[in-house]
Amino acid sequence: MHDRPRPAGHPAGPGHPDDPAGLEPPLSGTVVLSFEQAVSAPYCTRMLADLGARVIKVEHPRSGDLTRWFDDAADGMATYFAWLNRNKESLALDCKRPESRPVLDRLLERADVVVQNLAPGSARRLGLDAGTLVERHPSLVAVDISGYGTGGPLDHRRAYDLLVQAESGSCAATGRADAPAKPGVPIADLGTAMQAASGIMAALLRRGRTGSGAALRVSMFDTAADLLGFALLYARYTGEERAPIGMSSPIVAPYGAYPTGDGRTVVLGTTNDAEWQRLARDLIGRPDLADDETLATTPLRCEQRDRLDEAVAAWTSTLDLAEVCARADAAGIGNAEFNRVTEVVDHPQLTARDRWRQVGSPVGPLASLLPPVITAAWSTPLEDVPGLGEHTAAILAELGFDPNDFPQGET
C-alpha cells in the first residue's frame, strides 16, 4: 500500500491514542478512486469505504452522480444517494477537459484501486479502462463494471437494473406467469457491486503476495445470469422453465403467504419431507395429509400445491398472526410476518440490536444502517455523505495543485 496521510475523519491506526484497542478497519490506508454513477459502482465502493478505504468519488462539476437528483425525501437529499455514498469524498472534475489530465495522473499514481462504471466506451476513450490503467500502473487493481461485458452483440448498450433484469430472465422468474415483475431491490446492480468488491479484495490479497495488480471486469448481465442459478440450469437441462408463482417457490410446497385471522399475512412452509410431516401433523393438525402417499415427496406436493395452500390457509385464518408464528416456532417450521417497508423502519430486530446510526451530510444528520458484517475485530467508519465537489479544494491542494486554478472545482 502507498504511504499517504490519513484523511480527516478516517480512523486512527493501531496504537494511536485515538485507537488504543487497535481496531483500525482492514482497508484503512487503501485509496480507491471511483468514476461512478447510479448504483453498482457506488455500492461497491461504499462497501470498501465501510471497511476503512479512502474513497475519492470523481463527479462532473455540474451534474454530479445522477442519483443525487432522484428525489429529496431524505431531509432534502436523495434517498438513493444518501444510501450509497457515506464515507466518501467528492472531487468535482470534468475528466474530458485536458486541464484535468495532470490531476487524474497524480491521483492514479496514489491510488490502490480504481472502479468505473461509465457509459460504454467512455472509459477507454479517457484511458480509464482497467486494462489501460493496469498496463500503465502495474500494481493497480482496476475494475470495469459494465452492463453486458466486453464482446457480444450487446456490449454497446447502456444498462440499467431493470433493463438487465429483463434481458437476463430475472423478471420472467419473478411475479407470476401472466404478470412478470422486477424484484423490488435492484439485484443486478447490487449483485454486481458485491462481485466487484469481492474481486477487488481478492486482487488486493494477491497483490500483497506478488506485488502485481489486476484488471478486473464485471458485468451486470453475467451477474444476473449467475444469480438465476438453479432456474437457469433447470432451463438448460429440461428446455423448460418453472413458472413464477408470486410469494411462493416453484420447487417446494406448501410454501407461501397465507391470511391470518387478524387481517395480517404470515409466510411459512416446508423445504423437505420431514418439515412437511411436522407441518401437517403438529402444526395444522392434518394427519390425513401427512399419511397421504400422493403427498409423500416434494415433487408430488408441488403437483397439488393448490390443495395444500387451501389447507394451510384454512388453519392460519383461524388464528391471529402472533399465535401462528408462535405455534410454527414450537413445531420447528420456518415462518415470518409479511411487512410493508414502512413497518421495517422500526422493526424490533433492527431496534433491539441498535442497527440504525446517523451520518452527516450537507442537509444535516441522516439515518444510516450499519453494514451487515459485524465484528469486534475492527471499527466501522461512518462518515459524511458528501456534497457535490465538497472535497475538491482539499484534494487538489493535497495533490500539489492550486485550487484557485480550478474555480468551483471545474477543470
Short mmCIF file of C-alpha atoms in Angstrom, two decimals:
data_model
loop_
_atom_site.label_atom_id
_atom_site.label_comp_id
_atom_site.label_asym_id
_atom_site.label_seq_id
_atom_site.Cartn_x
_atom_site.Cartn_y
_atom_site.Cartn_z
CA MET A 1 0.00 0.00 0.00
CA HIS A 2 1.10 3.55 -0.59
CA ASP A 3 2.15 5.57 2.43
CA ARG A 4 -0.07 8.64 2.47
CA PRO A 5 -1.56 10.98 5.06
CA ARG A 6 -4.77 9.80 6.66
CA PRO A 7 -7.68 11.98 5.51
CA ALA A 8 -9.67 13.84 8.09
CA GLY A 9 -12.37 11.73 9.70
CA HIS A 10 -10.76 8.37 8.97
CA PRO A 11 -9.92 6.14 11.94
CA ALA A 12 -6.52 6.22 13.55
CA GLY A 13 -4.21 3.23 13.24
CA PRO A 14 -3.40 0.60 15.86
CA GLY A 15 -1.54 2.01 18.82
CA HIS A 16 -2.64 5.55 18.06
CA PRO A 17 -4.02 7.41 21.12
CA ASP A 18 -7.39 7.60 19.39
CA ASP A 19 -7.33 3.86 18.72
CA PRO A 20 -5.90 2.20 21.84
CA ALA A 21 -7.59 -1.13 21.10
CA GLY A 22 -6.07 -1.40 17.61
CA LEU A 23 -9.45 -1.54 15.86
CA GLU A 24 -8.31 0.00 12.59
CA PRO A 25 -10.53 -1.20 9.72
CA PRO A 26 -8.87 -3.75 7.40
CA LEU A 27 -8.80 -1.47 4.32
CA SER A 28 -7.52 1.58 6.17
CA GLY A 29 -4.75 3.17 4.10
CA THR A 30 -6.21 1.85 0.84
CA VAL A 31 -7.06 4.61 -1.63
CA VAL A 32 -9.95 3.96 -4.01
CA LEU A 33 -10.55 6.27 -6.95
CA SER A 34 -14.01 5.86 -8.42
CA PHE A 35 -15.61 7.15 -11.60
CA GLU A 36 -19.08 6.09 -10.65
CA GLN A 37 -22.75 6.65 -11.29
CA ALA A 38 -26.03 5.16 -10.16
CA VAL A 39 -25.86 2.01 -8.02
CA SER A 40 -23.43 -0.77 -8.99
CA ALA A 41 -20.11 1.07 -8.65
CA PRO A 42 -21.26 3.32 -5.76
CA TYR A 43 -22.46 0.33 -3.72
CA CYS A 44 -19.19 -1.48 -4.42
CA THR A 45 -17.12 1.48 -3.22
CA ARG A 46 -19.40 2.07 -0.23
CA MET A 47 -18.66 -1.48 0.85
CA LEU A 48 -14.93 -0.73 0.57
CA ALA A 49 -15.37 2.57 2.43
CA ASP A 50 -17.26 0.80 5.22
CA LEU A 51 -14.17 -1.39 5.59
CA GLY A 52 -11.96 1.66 6.00
CA ALA A 53 -10.82 2.51 2.48
CA ARG A 54 -10.50 6.15 1.49
CA VAL A 55 -12.88 6.55 -1.45
CA ILE A 56 -12.47 9.56 -3.72
CA LYS A 57 -15.59 9.86 -5.84
CA VAL A 58 -14.99 11.78 -9.08
CA GLU A 59 -18.11 13.65 -10.21
CA HIS A 60 -18.83 16.03 -13.04
CA PRO A 61 -18.77 19.59 -11.64
CA ARG A 62 -22.23 20.45 -12.93
CA SER A 63 -24.29 17.26 -12.98
CA GLY A 64 -22.61 15.01 -10.42
CA ASP A 65 -23.83 11.48 -9.80
CA LEU A 66 -27.30 11.17 -11.34
CA THR A 67 -28.71 9.65 -8.12
CA ARG A 68 -28.16 13.00 -6.35
CA TRP A 69 -31.32 14.21 -8.07
CA PHE A 70 -33.62 11.18 -7.87
CA ASP A 71 -35.68 12.68 -5.03
CA ASP A 72 -35.28 14.91 -1.99
CA ALA A 73 -37.01 12.69 0.55
CA ALA A 74 -34.07 12.40 2.99
CA ASP A 75 -34.49 15.87 4.51
CA GLY A 76 -33.68 17.41 1.14
CA MET A 77 -31.22 14.79 -0.12
CA ALA A 78 -31.97 11.93 -2.49
CA THR A 79 -32.50 8.66 -0.64
CA TYR A 80 -30.51 6.70 -3.25
CA PHE A 81 -27.51 8.99 -2.85
CA ALA A 82 -27.69 9.01 0.94
CA TRP A 83 -27.80 5.21 0.96
CA LEU A 84 -24.84 4.68 -1.36
CA ASN A 85 -22.34 7.41 -0.60
CA ARG A 86 -21.44 7.67 3.07
CA ASN A 87 -17.72 7.62 3.95
CA LYS A 88 -16.72 9.17 0.61
CA GLU A 89 -15.01 12.34 -0.61
CA SER A 90 -16.40 14.16 -3.65
CA LEU A 91 -13.97 15.58 -6.21
CA ALA A 92 -15.60 17.71 -8.91
CA LEU A 93 -13.63 17.14 -12.10
CA ASP A 94 -14.54 17.22 -15.78
CA CYS A 95 -12.43 14.31 -16.99
CA LYS A 96 -12.91 15.24 -20.66
CA ARG A 97 -11.05 18.52 -20.36
CA PRO A 98 -7.27 18.37 -21.00
CA GLU A 99 -6.59 20.51 -17.92
CA SER A 100 -7.88 17.63 -15.79
CA ARG A 101 -5.29 15.13 -17.02
CA PRO A 102 -2.47 16.14 -14.64
CA VAL A 103 -4.87 15.86 -11.71
CA LEU A 104 -6.03 12.43 -12.84
CA ASP A 105 -2.46 11.24 -13.40
CA ARG A 106 -1.43 12.28 -9.92
CA LEU A 107 -4.47 10.62 -8.39
CA LEU A 108 -3.76 7.43 -10.29
CA GLU A 109 -0.18 7.40 -9.03
CA ARG A 110 -1.52 7.36 -5.46
CA ALA A 111 -4.48 5.04 -5.91
CA ASP A 112 -4.58 1.39 -4.93
CA VAL A 113 -7.91 0.68 -6.59
CA VAL A 114 -9.85 2.27 -9.46
CA VAL A 115 -13.51 1.48 -10.07
CA GLN A 116 -15.51 2.76 -13.04
CA ASN A 117 -18.96 2.16 -14.48
CA LEU A 118 -19.04 4.89 -17.12
CA ALA A 119 -21.14 4.60 -20.26
CA PRO A 120 -19.95 2.02 -22.83
CA GLY A 121 -16.73 3.21 -24.50
CA SER A 122 -16.28 6.28 -22.30
CA ALA A 123 -13.62 4.82 -20.03
CA ARG A 124 -11.50 3.59 -22.93
CA ARG A 125 -11.67 6.97 -24.66
CA LEU A 126 -10.46 8.60 -21.45
CA GLY A 127 -7.78 5.99 -20.82
CA LEU A 128 -9.56 4.93 -17.63
CA ASP A 129 -10.47 1.37 -18.56
CA ALA A 130 -8.98 -1.33 -16.36
CA GLY A 131 -6.66 -2.81 -18.98
CA THR A 132 -5.08 0.53 -19.87
CA LEU A 133 -4.71 1.58 -16.25
CA VAL A 134 -3.01 -1.63 -15.11
CA GLU A 135 -0.68 -1.53 -18.12
CA ARG A 136 0.43 1.94 -17.04
CA HIS A 137 0.33 1.22 -13.29
CA PRO A 138 1.19 -2.47 -12.82
CA SER A 139 0.43 -2.55 -9.08
CA LEU A 140 -3.05 -1.07 -9.51
CA VAL A 141 -6.26 -3.03 -9.03
CA ALA A 142 -8.70 -1.65 -11.60
CA VAL A 143 -12.29 -2.72 -12.22
CA ASP A 144 -14.57 -2.13 -15.18
CA ILE A 145 -18.25 -2.52 -14.27
CA SER A 146 -20.43 -2.74 -17.35
CA GLY A 147 -23.90 -3.76 -18.37
CA TYR A 148 -23.14 -6.61 -20.75
CA GLY A 149 -19.38 -7.15 -20.67
CA THR A 150 -16.85 -6.84 -23.48
CA GLY A 151 -17.70 -8.58 -26.72
CA GLY A 152 -21.02 -9.97 -27.85
CA PRO A 153 -23.83 -8.17 -29.64
CA LEU A 154 -24.98 -6.13 -26.62
CA ASP A 155 -21.73 -4.69 -25.29
CA HIS A 156 -22.53 -1.26 -26.73
CA ARG A 157 -25.79 -0.86 -24.83
CA ARG A 158 -26.41 1.34 -21.84
CA ALA A 159 -27.62 -0.80 -18.98
CA TYR A 160 -29.84 -0.08 -16.02
CA ASP A 161 -31.02 -2.58 -13.46
CA LEU A 162 -34.48 -3.11 -14.96
CA LEU A 163 -33.09 -3.49 -18.47
CA VAL A 164 -30.56 -6.11 -17.41
CA GLN A 165 -33.06 -7.97 -15.28
CA ALA A 166 -35.46 -8.09 -18.22
CA GLU A 167 -32.73 -9.25 -20.64
CA SER A 168 -31.32 -11.86 -18.26
CA GLY A 169 -34.60 -13.60 -17.40
CA SER A 170 -34.79 -12.33 -13.83
CA CYS A 171 -38.14 -10.60 -14.41
CA ALA A 172 -39.56 -13.71 -16.05
CA ALA A 173 -38.67 -15.67 -12.91
CA THR A 174 -40.42 -13.14 -10.65
CA GLY A 175 -44.08 -12.34 -10.09
CA ARG A 176 -46.48 -14.68 -11.86
CA ALA A 177 -46.53 -16.29 -15.27
CA ASP A 178 -49.08 -13.78 -16.55
CA ALA A 179 -47.56 -10.85 -14.65
CA PRO A 180 -43.74 -10.83 -14.66
CA ALA A 181 -42.16 -8.34 -12.31
CA LYS A 182 -38.87 -6.71 -11.41
CA PRO A 183 -37.73 -7.58 -7.89
CA GLY A 184 -38.21 -4.60 -5.60
CA VAL A 185 -34.50 -4.24 -4.89
CA PRO A 186 -32.03 -3.72 -7.78
CA ILE A 187 -30.44 -7.14 -7.60
CA ALA A 188 -28.50 -6.82 -10.87
CA ASP A 189 -26.86 -3.65 -9.58
CA LEU A 190 -26.29 -4.91 -6.05
CA GLY A 191 -25.10 -8.36 -7.07
CA THR A 192 -22.62 -6.79 -9.47
CA ALA A 193 -21.36 -4.48 -6.74
CA MET A 194 -20.78 -7.43 -4.43
CA GLN A 195 -18.97 -9.40 -7.13
CA ALA A 196 -16.76 -6.40 -7.86
CA ALA A 197 -15.96 -5.81 -4.19
CA SER A 198 -15.14 -9.49 -3.71
CA GLY A 199 -12.85 -9.43 -6.74
CA ILE A 200 -11.12 -6.27 -5.53
CA MET A 201 -10.36 -7.72 -2.12
CA ALA A 202 -9.08 -10.95 -3.68
CA ALA A 203 -6.86 -8.90 -6.01
CA LEU A 204 -5.51 -6.87 -3.09
CA LEU A 205 -4.64 -10.09 -1.25
CA ARG A 206 -2.89 -11.36 -4.37
CA ARG A 207 -1.01 -8.08 -4.72
CA GLY A 208 0.20 -8.47 -1.16
CA ARG A 209 1.85 -11.76 -2.19
CA THR A 210 3.06 -10.90 -5.70
CA GLY A 211 3.23 -7.11 -5.88
CA SER A 212 1.16 -7.24 -9.07
CA GLY A 213 -2.16 -5.55 -9.62
CA ALA A 214 -5.01 -6.85 -11.75
CA ALA A 215 -7.51 -5.66 -14.32
CA LEU A 216 -10.99 -6.96 -13.48
CA ARG A 217 -14.19 -6.89 -15.50
CA VAL A 218 -17.63 -7.48 -14.00
CA SER A 219 -20.89 -7.18 -15.90
CA MET A 220 -24.43 -6.83 -14.64
CA PHE A 221 -25.71 -9.32 -17.20
CA ASP A 222 -23.24 -12.04 -16.17
CA THR A 223 -24.10 -11.40 -12.52
CA ALA A 224 -27.86 -11.55 -13.09
CA ALA A 225 -27.48 -14.75 -15.12
CA ASP A 226 -25.40 -16.30 -12.34
CA LEU A 227 -27.97 -15.29 -9.73
CA LEU A 228 -30.65 -17.18 -11.67
CA GLY A 229 -28.75 -20.27 -10.57
CA PHE A 230 -30.97 -23.34 -10.39
CA ALA A 231 -33.61 -21.76 -12.65
CA LEU A 232 -31.09 -21.30 -15.44
CA LEU A 233 -29.73 -24.82 -15.06
CA TYR A 234 -33.26 -26.24 -14.99
CA ALA A 235 -34.00 -24.48 -18.29
CA ARG A 236 -30.72 -25.68 -19.81
CA TYR A 237 -31.29 -29.32 -18.95
CA THR A 238 -35.05 -29.57 -19.48
CA GLY A 239 -35.72 -26.97 -22.15
CA GLU A 240 -38.49 -25.68 -19.90
CA GLU A 241 -38.86 -23.13 -17.12
CA ARG A 242 -40.81 -23.23 -13.92
CA ALA A 243 -43.49 -20.56 -13.89
CA PRO A 244 -43.12 -17.97 -11.11
CA ILE A 245 -45.86 -18.09 -8.51
CA GLY A 246 -45.63 -14.84 -6.59
CA MET A 247 -44.76 -15.19 -2.90
CA SER A 248 -44.07 -18.88 -3.17
CA SER A 249 -41.48 -21.20 -4.65
CA PRO A 250 -41.87 -23.32 -7.77
CA ILE A 251 -39.74 -26.11 -6.28
CA VAL A 252 -41.31 -26.75 -2.84
CA ALA A 253 -44.85 -26.87 -1.40
CA PRO A 254 -46.59 -25.84 0.74
CA TYR A 255 -44.58 -22.64 0.93
CA GLY A 256 -46.02 -19.15 0.67
CA ALA A 257 -48.10 -16.34 2.13
CA TYR A 258 -51.31 -17.08 3.99
CA PRO A 259 -54.00 -14.89 5.63
CA THR A 260 -54.40 -14.79 9.40
CA GLY A 261 -57.48 -14.21 11.48
CA ASP A 262 -56.49 -10.64 12.41
CA GLY A 263 -56.17 -9.49 8.81
CA ARG A 264 -52.39 -9.91 8.58
CA THR A 265 -50.29 -12.20 6.39
CA VAL A 266 -47.90 -14.93 7.52
CA VAL A 267 -45.28 -16.58 5.33
CA LEU A 268 -44.45 -20.18 6.18
CA GLY A 269 -43.87 -23.54 4.63
CA THR A 270 -41.66 -26.56 4.18
CA THR A 271 -38.48 -27.35 2.30
CA ASN A 272 -38.20 -31.11 2.88
CA ASP A 273 -40.23 -34.20 3.74
CA ALA A 274 -39.51 -34.08 7.48
CA GLU A 275 -40.72 -30.49 7.71
CA TRP A 276 -43.83 -31.44 5.76
CA GLN A 277 -44.64 -34.14 8.29
CA ARG A 278 -44.24 -31.68 11.19
CA LEU A 279 -46.35 -29.04 9.47
CA ALA A 280 -49.16 -31.45 8.60
CA ARG A 281 -49.26 -33.36 11.89
CA ASP A 282 -48.05 -30.96 14.56
CA LEU A 283 -48.92 -27.53 13.18
CA ILE A 284 -52.15 -27.63 11.21
CA GLY A 285 -53.47 -30.89 12.70
CA ARG A 286 -53.96 -32.76 9.44
CA PRO A 287 -52.57 -36.31 9.90
CA ASP A 288 -54.68 -37.37 6.92
CA LEU A 289 -52.48 -35.20 4.70
CA ALA A 290 -49.31 -36.44 6.38
CA ASP A 291 -50.34 -40.05 5.67
CA ASP A 292 -51.38 -39.38 2.07
CA GLU A 293 -48.92 -41.20 -0.20
CA THR A 294 -49.73 -38.83 -3.06
CA LEU A 295 -48.12 -36.08 -0.95
CA ALA A 296 -45.11 -38.06 0.22
CA THR A 297 -42.41 -36.23 -1.76
CA THR A 298 -41.62 -32.66 -2.73
CA PRO A 299 -42.42 -33.14 -6.46
CA LEU A 300 -45.74 -34.76 -5.58
CA ARG A 301 -46.66 -31.94 -3.21
CA CYS A 302 -45.82 -29.36 -5.88
CA GLU A 303 -48.33 -31.06 -8.18
CA GLN A 304 -51.03 -30.48 -5.55
CA ARG A 305 -49.94 -27.03 -4.44
CA ASP A 306 -53.45 -25.52 -4.59
CA ARG A 307 -54.87 -28.25 -2.37
CA LEU A 308 -52.12 -27.75 0.22
CA ASP A 309 -52.33 -23.98 0.15
CA GLU A 310 -56.07 -24.24 0.81
CA ALA A 311 -55.46 -26.48 3.82
CA VAL A 312 -52.79 -24.24 5.32
CA ALA A 313 -54.84 -21.09 4.74
CA ALA A 314 -57.87 -22.67 6.39
CA TRP A 315 -55.79 -23.17 9.54
CA THR A 316 -53.94 -19.80 9.57
CA SER A 317 -57.24 -17.96 9.08
CA THR A 318 -58.49 -19.15 12.46
CA LEU A 319 -55.62 -17.59 14.45
CA ASP A 320 -54.01 -14.20 14.77
CA LEU A 321 -50.55 -13.61 13.35
CA ALA A 322 -48.66 -13.81 16.65
CA GLU A 323 -50.26 -17.14 17.51
CA VAL A 324 -49.49 -18.63 14.09
CA CYS A 325 -45.83 -17.63 14.43
CA ALA A 326 -45.58 -18.94 17.99
CA ARG A 327 -47.06 -22.31 17.06
CA ALA A 328 -44.87 -22.55 13.94
CA ASP A 329 -41.79 -21.83 16.06
CA ALA A 330 -42.81 -24.56 18.51
CA ALA A 331 -43.27 -27.03 15.65
CA GLY A 332 -39.91 -26.14 14.08
CA ILE A 333 -41.48 -24.65 10.97
CA GLY A 334 -39.92 -21.56 9.41
CA ASN A 335 -42.19 -18.53 9.45
CA ALA A 336 -42.17 -14.76 9.01
CA GLU A 337 -44.51 -11.82 9.13
CA PHE A 338 -45.22 -10.09 5.85
CA ASN A 339 -44.19 -6.48 6.48
CA ARG A 340 -44.59 -3.33 4.49
CA VAL A 341 -41.38 -1.33 4.03
CA THR A 342 -42.71 1.31 6.42
CA GLU A 343 -43.01 -1.37 9.11
CA VAL A 344 -39.36 -2.38 8.71
CA VAL A 345 -38.15 1.12 9.65
CA ASP A 346 -38.91 0.39 13.32
CA HIS A 347 -38.62 -3.38 13.08
CA PRO A 348 -37.77 -4.80 16.53
CA GLN A 349 -34.94 -6.88 15.07
CA LEU A 350 -33.26 -3.63 13.98
CA THR A 351 -34.08 -1.53 17.03
CA ALA A 352 -33.23 -4.19 19.64
CA ARG A 353 -29.81 -4.63 18.06
CA ASP A 354 -29.24 -0.88 17.62
CA ARG A 355 -28.69 -1.13 13.86
CA TRP A 356 -29.56 2.48 13.00
CA ARG A 357 -26.93 5.22 13.14
CA GLN A 358 -26.63 8.80 11.90
CA VAL A 359 -24.13 10.17 9.41
CA GLY A 360 -23.52 13.77 8.46
CA SER A 361 -24.47 15.33 5.14
CA PRO A 362 -24.94 18.75 3.56
CA VAL A 363 -28.57 18.68 4.74
CA GLY A 364 -27.76 17.59 8.30
CA PRO A 365 -27.71 14.20 10.07
CA LEU A 366 -29.19 11.31 8.09
CA ALA A 367 -30.25 7.84 9.18
CA SER A 368 -27.99 5.04 8.00
CA LEU A 369 -27.92 1.32 8.73
CA LEU A 370 -24.73 -0.28 9.99
CA PRO A 371 -23.02 -2.62 7.49
CA PRO A 372 -24.28 -6.23 7.63
CA VAL A 373 -20.83 -7.62 8.56
CA ILE A 374 -20.48 -7.48 12.35
CA THR A 375 -17.16 -7.98 14.12
CA ALA A 376 -15.31 -6.89 17.24
CA ALA A 377 -12.02 -7.04 15.30
CA TRP A 378 -12.25 -3.54 13.80
CA SER A 379 -14.21 -0.32 13.97
CA THR A 380 -16.63 0.76 11.28
CA PRO A 381 -16.24 4.28 9.90
CA LEU A 382 -19.50 6.18 9.48
CA GLU A 383 -18.50 9.47 7.93
CA ASP A 384 -20.49 12.03 5.97
CA VAL A 385 -22.36 11.76 2.71
CA PRO A 386 -20.53 14.41 0.65
CA GLY A 387 -21.88 17.43 -1.14
CA LEU A 388 -21.04 17.74 -4.84
CA GLY A 389 -17.38 18.77 -5.03
CA GLU A 390 -17.16 19.22 -1.27
CA HIS A 391 -13.58 17.92 -1.09
CA THR A 392 -12.27 19.33 -4.37
CA ALA A 393 -10.14 22.11 -2.91
CA ALA A 394 -8.63 19.89 -0.22
CA ILE A 395 -7.79 17.08 -2.64
CA LEU A 396 -6.28 19.44 -5.21
CA ALA A 397 -4.12 21.02 -2.51
CA GLU A 398 -3.09 17.59 -1.24
CA LEU A 399 -2.00 16.69 -4.78
CA GLY A 400 0.03 19.89 -5.09
CA PHE A 401 -2.34 21.90 -7.27
CA ASP A 402 -3.60 25.39 -6.53
CA PRO A 403 -7.38 25.11 -6.04
CA ASN A 404 -7.68 28.69 -7.29
CA ASP A 405 -6.64 27.47 -10.72
CA PHE A 406 -9.83 25.38 -10.81
CA PRO A 407 -12.73 27.72 -9.98
CA GLN A 408 -15.54 25.91 -8.15
CA GLY A 409 -13.84 22.62 -8.86
CA GLU A 410 -14.30 22.87 -12.64
CA THR A 411 -11.23 21.89 -14.64
#
